[in-house]
mmCIF file of N, CA and C in Angstrom:
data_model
loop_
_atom_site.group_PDB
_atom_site.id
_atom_site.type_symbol
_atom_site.label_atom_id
_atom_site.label_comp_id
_atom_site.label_asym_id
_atom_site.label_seq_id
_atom_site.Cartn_x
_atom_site.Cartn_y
_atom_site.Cartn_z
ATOM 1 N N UNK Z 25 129.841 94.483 175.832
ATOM 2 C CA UNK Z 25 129.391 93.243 176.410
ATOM 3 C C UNK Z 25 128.462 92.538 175.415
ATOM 4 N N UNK Z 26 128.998 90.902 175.305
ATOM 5 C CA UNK Z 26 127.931 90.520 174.193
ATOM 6 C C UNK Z 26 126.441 90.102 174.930
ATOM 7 N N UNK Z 27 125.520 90.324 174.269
ATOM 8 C CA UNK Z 27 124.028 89.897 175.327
ATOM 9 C C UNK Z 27 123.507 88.913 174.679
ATOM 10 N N UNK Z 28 123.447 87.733 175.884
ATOM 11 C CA UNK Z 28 123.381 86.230 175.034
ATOM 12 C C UNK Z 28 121.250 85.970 175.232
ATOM 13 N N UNK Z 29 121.165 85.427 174.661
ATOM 14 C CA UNK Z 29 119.535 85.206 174.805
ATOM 15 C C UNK Z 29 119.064 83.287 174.829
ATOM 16 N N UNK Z 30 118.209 83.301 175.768
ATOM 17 C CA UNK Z 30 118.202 81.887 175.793
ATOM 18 C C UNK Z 30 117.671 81.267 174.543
ATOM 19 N N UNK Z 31 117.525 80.143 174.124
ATOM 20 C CA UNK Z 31 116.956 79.666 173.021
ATOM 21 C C UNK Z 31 115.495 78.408 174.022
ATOM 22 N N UNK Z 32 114.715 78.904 173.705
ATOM 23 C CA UNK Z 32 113.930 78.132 174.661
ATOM 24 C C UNK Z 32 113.652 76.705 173.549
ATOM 25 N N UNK Z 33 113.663 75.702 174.218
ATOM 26 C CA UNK Z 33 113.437 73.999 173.424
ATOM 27 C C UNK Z 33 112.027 73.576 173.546
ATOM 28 N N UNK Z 34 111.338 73.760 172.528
ATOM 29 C CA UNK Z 34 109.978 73.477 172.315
ATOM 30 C C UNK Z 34 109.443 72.178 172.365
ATOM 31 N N UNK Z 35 110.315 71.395 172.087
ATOM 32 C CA UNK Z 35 109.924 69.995 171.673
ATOM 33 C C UNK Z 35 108.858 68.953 172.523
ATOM 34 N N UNK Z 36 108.303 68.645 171.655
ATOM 35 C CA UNK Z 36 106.735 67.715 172.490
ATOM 36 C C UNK Z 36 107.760 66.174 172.540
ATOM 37 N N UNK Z 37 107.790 65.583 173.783
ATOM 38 C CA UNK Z 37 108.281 64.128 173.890
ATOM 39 C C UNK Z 37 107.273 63.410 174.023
ATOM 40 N N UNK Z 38 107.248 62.066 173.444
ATOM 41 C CA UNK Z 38 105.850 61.257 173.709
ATOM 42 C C UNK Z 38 106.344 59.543 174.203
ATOM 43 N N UNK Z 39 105.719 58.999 175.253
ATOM 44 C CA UNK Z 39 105.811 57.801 175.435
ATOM 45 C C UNK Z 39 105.983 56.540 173.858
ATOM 46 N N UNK Z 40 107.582 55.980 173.896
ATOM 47 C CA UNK Z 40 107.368 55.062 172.784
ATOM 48 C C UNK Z 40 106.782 53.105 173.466
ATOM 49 N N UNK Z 41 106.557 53.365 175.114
ATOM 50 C CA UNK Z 41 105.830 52.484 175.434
ATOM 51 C C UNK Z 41 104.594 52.744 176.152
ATOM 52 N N UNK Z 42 104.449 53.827 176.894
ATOM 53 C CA UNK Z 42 103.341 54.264 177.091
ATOM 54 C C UNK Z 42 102.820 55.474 176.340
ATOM 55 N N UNK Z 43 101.745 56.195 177.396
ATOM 56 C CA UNK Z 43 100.944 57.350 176.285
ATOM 57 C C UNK Z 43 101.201 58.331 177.127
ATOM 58 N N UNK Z 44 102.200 58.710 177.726
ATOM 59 C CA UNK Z 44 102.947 60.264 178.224
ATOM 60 C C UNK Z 44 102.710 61.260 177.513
ATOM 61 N N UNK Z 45 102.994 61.982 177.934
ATOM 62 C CA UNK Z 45 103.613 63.220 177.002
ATOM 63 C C UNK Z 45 103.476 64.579 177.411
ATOM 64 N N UNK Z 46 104.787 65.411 177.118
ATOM 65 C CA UNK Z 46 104.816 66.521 177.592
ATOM 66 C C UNK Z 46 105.922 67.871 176.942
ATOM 67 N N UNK Z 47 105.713 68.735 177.451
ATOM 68 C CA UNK Z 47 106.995 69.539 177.145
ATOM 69 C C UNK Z 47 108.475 68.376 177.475
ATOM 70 N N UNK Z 48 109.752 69.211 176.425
ATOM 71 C CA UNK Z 48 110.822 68.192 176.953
ATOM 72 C C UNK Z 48 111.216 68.671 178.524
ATOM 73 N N UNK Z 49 110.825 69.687 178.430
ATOM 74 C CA UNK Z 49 111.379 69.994 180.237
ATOM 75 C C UNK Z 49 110.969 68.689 181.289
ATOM 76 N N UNK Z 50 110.152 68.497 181.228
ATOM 77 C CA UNK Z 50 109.443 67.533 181.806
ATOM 78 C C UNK Z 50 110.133 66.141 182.198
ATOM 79 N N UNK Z 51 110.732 65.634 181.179
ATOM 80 C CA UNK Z 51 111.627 64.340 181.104
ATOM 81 C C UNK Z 51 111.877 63.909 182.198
ATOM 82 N N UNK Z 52 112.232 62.804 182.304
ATOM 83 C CA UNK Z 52 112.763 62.054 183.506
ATOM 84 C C UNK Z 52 114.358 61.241 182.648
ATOM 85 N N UNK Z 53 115.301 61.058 183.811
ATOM 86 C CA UNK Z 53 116.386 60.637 183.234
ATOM 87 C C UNK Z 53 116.488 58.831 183.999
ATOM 88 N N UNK Z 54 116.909 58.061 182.810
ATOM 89 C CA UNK Z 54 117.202 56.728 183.045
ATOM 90 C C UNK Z 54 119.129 56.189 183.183
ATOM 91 N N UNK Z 55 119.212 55.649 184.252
ATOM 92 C CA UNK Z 55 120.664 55.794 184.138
ATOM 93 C C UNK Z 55 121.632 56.878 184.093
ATOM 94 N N UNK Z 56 122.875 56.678 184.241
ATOM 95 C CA UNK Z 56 124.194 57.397 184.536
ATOM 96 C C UNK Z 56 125.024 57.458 183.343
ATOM 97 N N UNK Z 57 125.595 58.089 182.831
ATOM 98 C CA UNK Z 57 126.603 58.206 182.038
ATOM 99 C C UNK Z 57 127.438 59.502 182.180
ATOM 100 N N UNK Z 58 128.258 59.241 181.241
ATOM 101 C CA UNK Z 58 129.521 60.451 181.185
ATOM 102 C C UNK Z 58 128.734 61.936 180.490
ATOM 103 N N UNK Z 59 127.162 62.062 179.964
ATOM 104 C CA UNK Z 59 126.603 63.160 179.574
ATOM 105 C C UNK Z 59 124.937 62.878 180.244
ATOM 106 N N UNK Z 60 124.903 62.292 181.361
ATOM 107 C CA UNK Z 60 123.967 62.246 182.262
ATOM 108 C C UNK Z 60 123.415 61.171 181.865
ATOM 109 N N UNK Z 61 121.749 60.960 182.543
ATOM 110 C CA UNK Z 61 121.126 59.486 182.090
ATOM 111 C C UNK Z 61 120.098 59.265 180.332
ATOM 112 N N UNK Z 62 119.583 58.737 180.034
ATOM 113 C CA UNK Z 62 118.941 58.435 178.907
ATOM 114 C C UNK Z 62 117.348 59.749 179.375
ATOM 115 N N UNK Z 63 116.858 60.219 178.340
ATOM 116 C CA UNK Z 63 115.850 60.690 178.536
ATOM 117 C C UNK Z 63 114.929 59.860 178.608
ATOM 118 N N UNK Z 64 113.707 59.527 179.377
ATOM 119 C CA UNK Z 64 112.617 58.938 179.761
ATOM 120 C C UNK Z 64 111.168 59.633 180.187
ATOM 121 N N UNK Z 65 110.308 58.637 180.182
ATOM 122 C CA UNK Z 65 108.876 59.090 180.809
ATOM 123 C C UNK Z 65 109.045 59.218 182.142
ATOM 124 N N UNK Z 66 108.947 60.183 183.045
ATOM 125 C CA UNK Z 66 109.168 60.455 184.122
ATOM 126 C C UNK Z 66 108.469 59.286 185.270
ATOM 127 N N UNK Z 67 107.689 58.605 184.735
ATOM 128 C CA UNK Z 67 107.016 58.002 185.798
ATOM 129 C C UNK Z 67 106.956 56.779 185.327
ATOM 130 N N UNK Z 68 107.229 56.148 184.739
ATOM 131 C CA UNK Z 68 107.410 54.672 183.979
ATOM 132 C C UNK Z 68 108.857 54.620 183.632
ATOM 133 N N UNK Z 69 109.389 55.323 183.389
ATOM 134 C CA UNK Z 69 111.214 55.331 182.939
ATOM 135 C C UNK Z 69 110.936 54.594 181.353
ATOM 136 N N UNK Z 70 109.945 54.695 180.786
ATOM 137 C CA UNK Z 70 109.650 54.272 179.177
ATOM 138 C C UNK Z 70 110.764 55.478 178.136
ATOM 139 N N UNK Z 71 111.060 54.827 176.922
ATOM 140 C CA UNK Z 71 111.964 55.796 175.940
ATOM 141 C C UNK Z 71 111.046 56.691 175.657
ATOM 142 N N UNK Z 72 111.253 57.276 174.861
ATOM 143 C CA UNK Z 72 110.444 58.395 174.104
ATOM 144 C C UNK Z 72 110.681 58.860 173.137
ATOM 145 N N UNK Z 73 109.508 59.221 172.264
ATOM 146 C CA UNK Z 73 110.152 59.735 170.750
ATOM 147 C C UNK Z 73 109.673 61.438 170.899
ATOM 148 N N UNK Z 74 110.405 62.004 169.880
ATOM 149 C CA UNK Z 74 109.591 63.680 170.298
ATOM 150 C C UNK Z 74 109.413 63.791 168.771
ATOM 151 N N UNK Z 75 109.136 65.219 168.673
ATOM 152 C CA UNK Z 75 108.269 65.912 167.772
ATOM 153 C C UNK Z 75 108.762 67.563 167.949
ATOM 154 N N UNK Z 76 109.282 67.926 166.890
ATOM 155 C CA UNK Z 76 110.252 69.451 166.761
ATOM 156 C C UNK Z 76 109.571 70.383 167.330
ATOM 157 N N UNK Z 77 107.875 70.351 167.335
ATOM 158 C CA UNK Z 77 107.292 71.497 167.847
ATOM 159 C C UNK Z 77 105.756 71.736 168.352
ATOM 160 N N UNK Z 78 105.405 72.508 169.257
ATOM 161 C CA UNK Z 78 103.965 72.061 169.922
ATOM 162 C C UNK Z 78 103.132 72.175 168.375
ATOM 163 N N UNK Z 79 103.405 72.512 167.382
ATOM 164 C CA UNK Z 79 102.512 73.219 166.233
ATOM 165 C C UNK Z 79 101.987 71.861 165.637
ATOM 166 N N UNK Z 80 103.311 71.184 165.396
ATOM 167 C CA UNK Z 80 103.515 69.779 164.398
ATOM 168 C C UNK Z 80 102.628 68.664 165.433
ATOM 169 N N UNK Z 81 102.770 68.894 166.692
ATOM 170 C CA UNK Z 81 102.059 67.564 167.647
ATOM 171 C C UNK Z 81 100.775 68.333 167.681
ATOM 172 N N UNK Z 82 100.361 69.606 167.879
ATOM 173 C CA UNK Z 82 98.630 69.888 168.123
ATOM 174 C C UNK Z 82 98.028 69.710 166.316
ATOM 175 N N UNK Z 83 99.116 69.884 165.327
ATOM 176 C CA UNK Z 83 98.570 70.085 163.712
ATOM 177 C C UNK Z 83 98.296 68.206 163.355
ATOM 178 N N UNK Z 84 98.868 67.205 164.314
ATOM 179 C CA UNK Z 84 98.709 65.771 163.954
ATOM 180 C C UNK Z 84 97.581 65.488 164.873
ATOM 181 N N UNK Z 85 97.283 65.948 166.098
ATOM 182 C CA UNK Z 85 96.114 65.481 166.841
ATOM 183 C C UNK Z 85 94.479 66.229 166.126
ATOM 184 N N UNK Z 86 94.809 67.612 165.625
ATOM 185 C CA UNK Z 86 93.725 67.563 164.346
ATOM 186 C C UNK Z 86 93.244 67.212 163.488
ATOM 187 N N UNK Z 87 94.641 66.917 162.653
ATOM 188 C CA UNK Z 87 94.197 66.300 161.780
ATOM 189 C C UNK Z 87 93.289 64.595 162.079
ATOM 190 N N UNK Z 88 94.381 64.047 163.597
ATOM 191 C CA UNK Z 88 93.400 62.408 163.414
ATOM 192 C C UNK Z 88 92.455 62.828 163.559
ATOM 193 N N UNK Z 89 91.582 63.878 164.693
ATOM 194 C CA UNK Z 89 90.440 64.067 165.191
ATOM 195 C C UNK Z 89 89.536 64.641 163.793
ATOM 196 N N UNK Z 90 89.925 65.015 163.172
ATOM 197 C CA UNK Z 90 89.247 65.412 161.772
ATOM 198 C C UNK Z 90 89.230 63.938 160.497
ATOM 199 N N UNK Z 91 89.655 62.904 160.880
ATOM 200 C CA UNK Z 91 89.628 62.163 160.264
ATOM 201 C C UNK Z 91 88.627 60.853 161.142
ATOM 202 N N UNK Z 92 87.514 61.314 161.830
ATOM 203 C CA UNK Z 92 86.753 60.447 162.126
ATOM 204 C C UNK Z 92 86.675 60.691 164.190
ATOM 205 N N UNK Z 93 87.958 61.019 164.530
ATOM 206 C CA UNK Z 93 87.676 60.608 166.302
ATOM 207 C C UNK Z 93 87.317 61.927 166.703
ATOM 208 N N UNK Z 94 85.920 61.840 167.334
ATOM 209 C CA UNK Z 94 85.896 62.965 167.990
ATOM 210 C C UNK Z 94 86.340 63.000 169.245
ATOM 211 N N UNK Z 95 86.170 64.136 169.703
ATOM 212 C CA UNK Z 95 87.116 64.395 171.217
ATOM 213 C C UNK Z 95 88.356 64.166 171.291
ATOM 214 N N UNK Z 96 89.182 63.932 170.301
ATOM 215 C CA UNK Z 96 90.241 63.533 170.370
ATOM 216 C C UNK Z 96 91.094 65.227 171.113
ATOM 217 N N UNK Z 97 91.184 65.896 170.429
ATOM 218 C CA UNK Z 97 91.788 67.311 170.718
ATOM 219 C C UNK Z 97 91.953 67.307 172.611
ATOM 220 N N UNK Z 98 90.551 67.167 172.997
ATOM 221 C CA UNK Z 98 90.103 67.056 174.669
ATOM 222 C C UNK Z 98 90.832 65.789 175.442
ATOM 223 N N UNK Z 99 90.869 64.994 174.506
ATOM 224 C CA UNK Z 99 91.074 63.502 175.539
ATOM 225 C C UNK Z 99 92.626 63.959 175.637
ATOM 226 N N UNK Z 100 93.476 64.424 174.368
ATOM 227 C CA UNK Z 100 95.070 64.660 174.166
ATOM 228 C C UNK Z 100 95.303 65.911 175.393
ATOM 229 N N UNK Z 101 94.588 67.230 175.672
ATOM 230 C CA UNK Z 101 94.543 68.092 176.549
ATOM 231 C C UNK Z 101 94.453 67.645 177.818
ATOM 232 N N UNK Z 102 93.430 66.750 178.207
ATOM 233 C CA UNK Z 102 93.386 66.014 179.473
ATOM 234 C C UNK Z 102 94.366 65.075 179.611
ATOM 235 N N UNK Z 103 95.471 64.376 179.166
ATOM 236 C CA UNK Z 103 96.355 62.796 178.779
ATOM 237 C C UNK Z 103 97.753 64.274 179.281
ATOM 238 N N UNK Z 104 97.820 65.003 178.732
ATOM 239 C CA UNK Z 104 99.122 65.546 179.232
ATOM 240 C C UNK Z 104 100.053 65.433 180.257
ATOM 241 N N UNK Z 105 101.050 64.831 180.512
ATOM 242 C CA UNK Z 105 101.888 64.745 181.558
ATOM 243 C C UNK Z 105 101.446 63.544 182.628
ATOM 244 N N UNK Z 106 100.240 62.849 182.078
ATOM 245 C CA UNK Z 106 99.586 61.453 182.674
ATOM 246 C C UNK Z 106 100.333 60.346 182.015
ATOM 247 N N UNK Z 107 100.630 59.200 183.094
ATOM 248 C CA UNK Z 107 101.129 57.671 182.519
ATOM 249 C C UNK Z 107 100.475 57.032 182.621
ATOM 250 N N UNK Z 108 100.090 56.385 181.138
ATOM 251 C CA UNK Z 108 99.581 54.796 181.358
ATOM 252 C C UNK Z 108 100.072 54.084 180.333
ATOM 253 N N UNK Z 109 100.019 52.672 180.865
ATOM 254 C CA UNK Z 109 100.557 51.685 180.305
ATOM 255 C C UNK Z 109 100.160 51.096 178.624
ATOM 256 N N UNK Z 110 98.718 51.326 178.220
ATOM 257 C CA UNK Z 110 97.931 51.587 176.958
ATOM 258 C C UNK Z 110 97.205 52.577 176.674
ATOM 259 N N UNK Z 111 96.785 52.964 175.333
ATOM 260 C CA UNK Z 111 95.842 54.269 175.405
ATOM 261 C C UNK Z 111 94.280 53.925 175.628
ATOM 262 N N UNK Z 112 93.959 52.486 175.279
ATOM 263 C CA UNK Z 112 92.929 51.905 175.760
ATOM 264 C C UNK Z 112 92.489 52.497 177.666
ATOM 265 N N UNK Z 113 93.812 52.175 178.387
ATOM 266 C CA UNK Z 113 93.587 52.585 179.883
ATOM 267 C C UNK Z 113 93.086 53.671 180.062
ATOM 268 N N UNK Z 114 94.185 54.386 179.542
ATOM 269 C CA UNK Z 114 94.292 56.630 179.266
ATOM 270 C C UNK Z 114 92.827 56.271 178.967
ATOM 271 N N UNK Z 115 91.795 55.647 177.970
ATOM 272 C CA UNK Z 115 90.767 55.930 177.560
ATOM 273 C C UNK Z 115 89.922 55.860 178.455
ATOM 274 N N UNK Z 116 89.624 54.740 178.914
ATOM 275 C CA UNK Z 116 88.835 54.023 180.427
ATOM 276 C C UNK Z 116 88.432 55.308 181.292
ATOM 277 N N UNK Z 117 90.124 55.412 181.876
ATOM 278 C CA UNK Z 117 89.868 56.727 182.740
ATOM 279 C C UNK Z 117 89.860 57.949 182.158
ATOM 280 N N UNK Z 118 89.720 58.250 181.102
ATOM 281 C CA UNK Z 118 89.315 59.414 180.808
ATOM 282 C C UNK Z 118 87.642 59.541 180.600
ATOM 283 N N UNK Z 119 87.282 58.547 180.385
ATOM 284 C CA UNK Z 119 85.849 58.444 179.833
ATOM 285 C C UNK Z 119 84.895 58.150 181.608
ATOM 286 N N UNK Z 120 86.031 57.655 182.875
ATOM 287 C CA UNK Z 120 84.865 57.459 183.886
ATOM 288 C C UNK Z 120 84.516 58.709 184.249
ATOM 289 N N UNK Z 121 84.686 59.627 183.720
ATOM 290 C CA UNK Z 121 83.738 60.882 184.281
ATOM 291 C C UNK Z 121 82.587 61.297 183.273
ATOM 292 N N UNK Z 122 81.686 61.531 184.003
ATOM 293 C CA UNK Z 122 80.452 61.424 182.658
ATOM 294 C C UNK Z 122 80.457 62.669 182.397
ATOM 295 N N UNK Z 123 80.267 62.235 180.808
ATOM 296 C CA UNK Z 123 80.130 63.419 179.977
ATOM 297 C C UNK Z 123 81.301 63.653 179.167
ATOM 298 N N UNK Z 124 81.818 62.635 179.037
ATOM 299 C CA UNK Z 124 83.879 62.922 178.575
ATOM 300 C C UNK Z 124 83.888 61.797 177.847
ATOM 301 N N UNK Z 125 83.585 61.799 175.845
ATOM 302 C CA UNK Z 125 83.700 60.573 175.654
ATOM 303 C C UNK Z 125 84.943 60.942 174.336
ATOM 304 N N UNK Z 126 85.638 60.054 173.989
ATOM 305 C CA UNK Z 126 86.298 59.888 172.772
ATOM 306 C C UNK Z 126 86.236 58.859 171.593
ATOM 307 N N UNK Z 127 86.637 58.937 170.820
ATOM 308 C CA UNK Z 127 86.662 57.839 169.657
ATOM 309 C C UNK Z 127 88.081 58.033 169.173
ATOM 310 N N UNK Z 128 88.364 56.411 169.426
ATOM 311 C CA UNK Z 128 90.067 56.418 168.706
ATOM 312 C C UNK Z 128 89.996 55.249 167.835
#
């Protein structure tokens, strides 16, 4: 018997109109077709661009946060699987709880 093993899909998807983002499991589908609908932001139906691996999306949110923004690492940890329409917004409400600030 051959023993098949899953290949699990790592890939980070990110809002290319809003500031989503999540595992690809996560996705939301836009439309019907003959190989299902378009992948989307689950809660805005926005496109999305991804990124091959959680390593490459947490190794780019260091590096910006090391290039001047602090909190960035925290604000990206808290923003996970949240929609908004700008990152200015994502910022707003991330910052109305005191004690939670970022620089972007």
């Amino acid at each position: 018997m051959i023993e098949r093993t899953a290949i699990e899909d790592t890939r980070i998807v990110y809002g290319a109109r809003c500031v989503w983002w999540d595992g690809i499991e996560k996705i939301g589908s836009r439309g019907r077709g003959p190989f299902g609908g378009l992948p989307c932001c689950p809660h805005c139906k926005g496109m999305l661009f991804e990124m091959a691996s959680p390593k490459e999306w947490w190794d780019g949110v260091e590096k910006f946060q090391a290039a001047g923004h602090p909190g960035y690492r925290a604000f990206m940890e808290w923003l996970k699987g949240k929609c908004f329409p700008t990152i200015q917004a994502a910022k707003a409400a991330y910052e109305a709880k005191p004690g939670r600030t970022v620089q972007l």
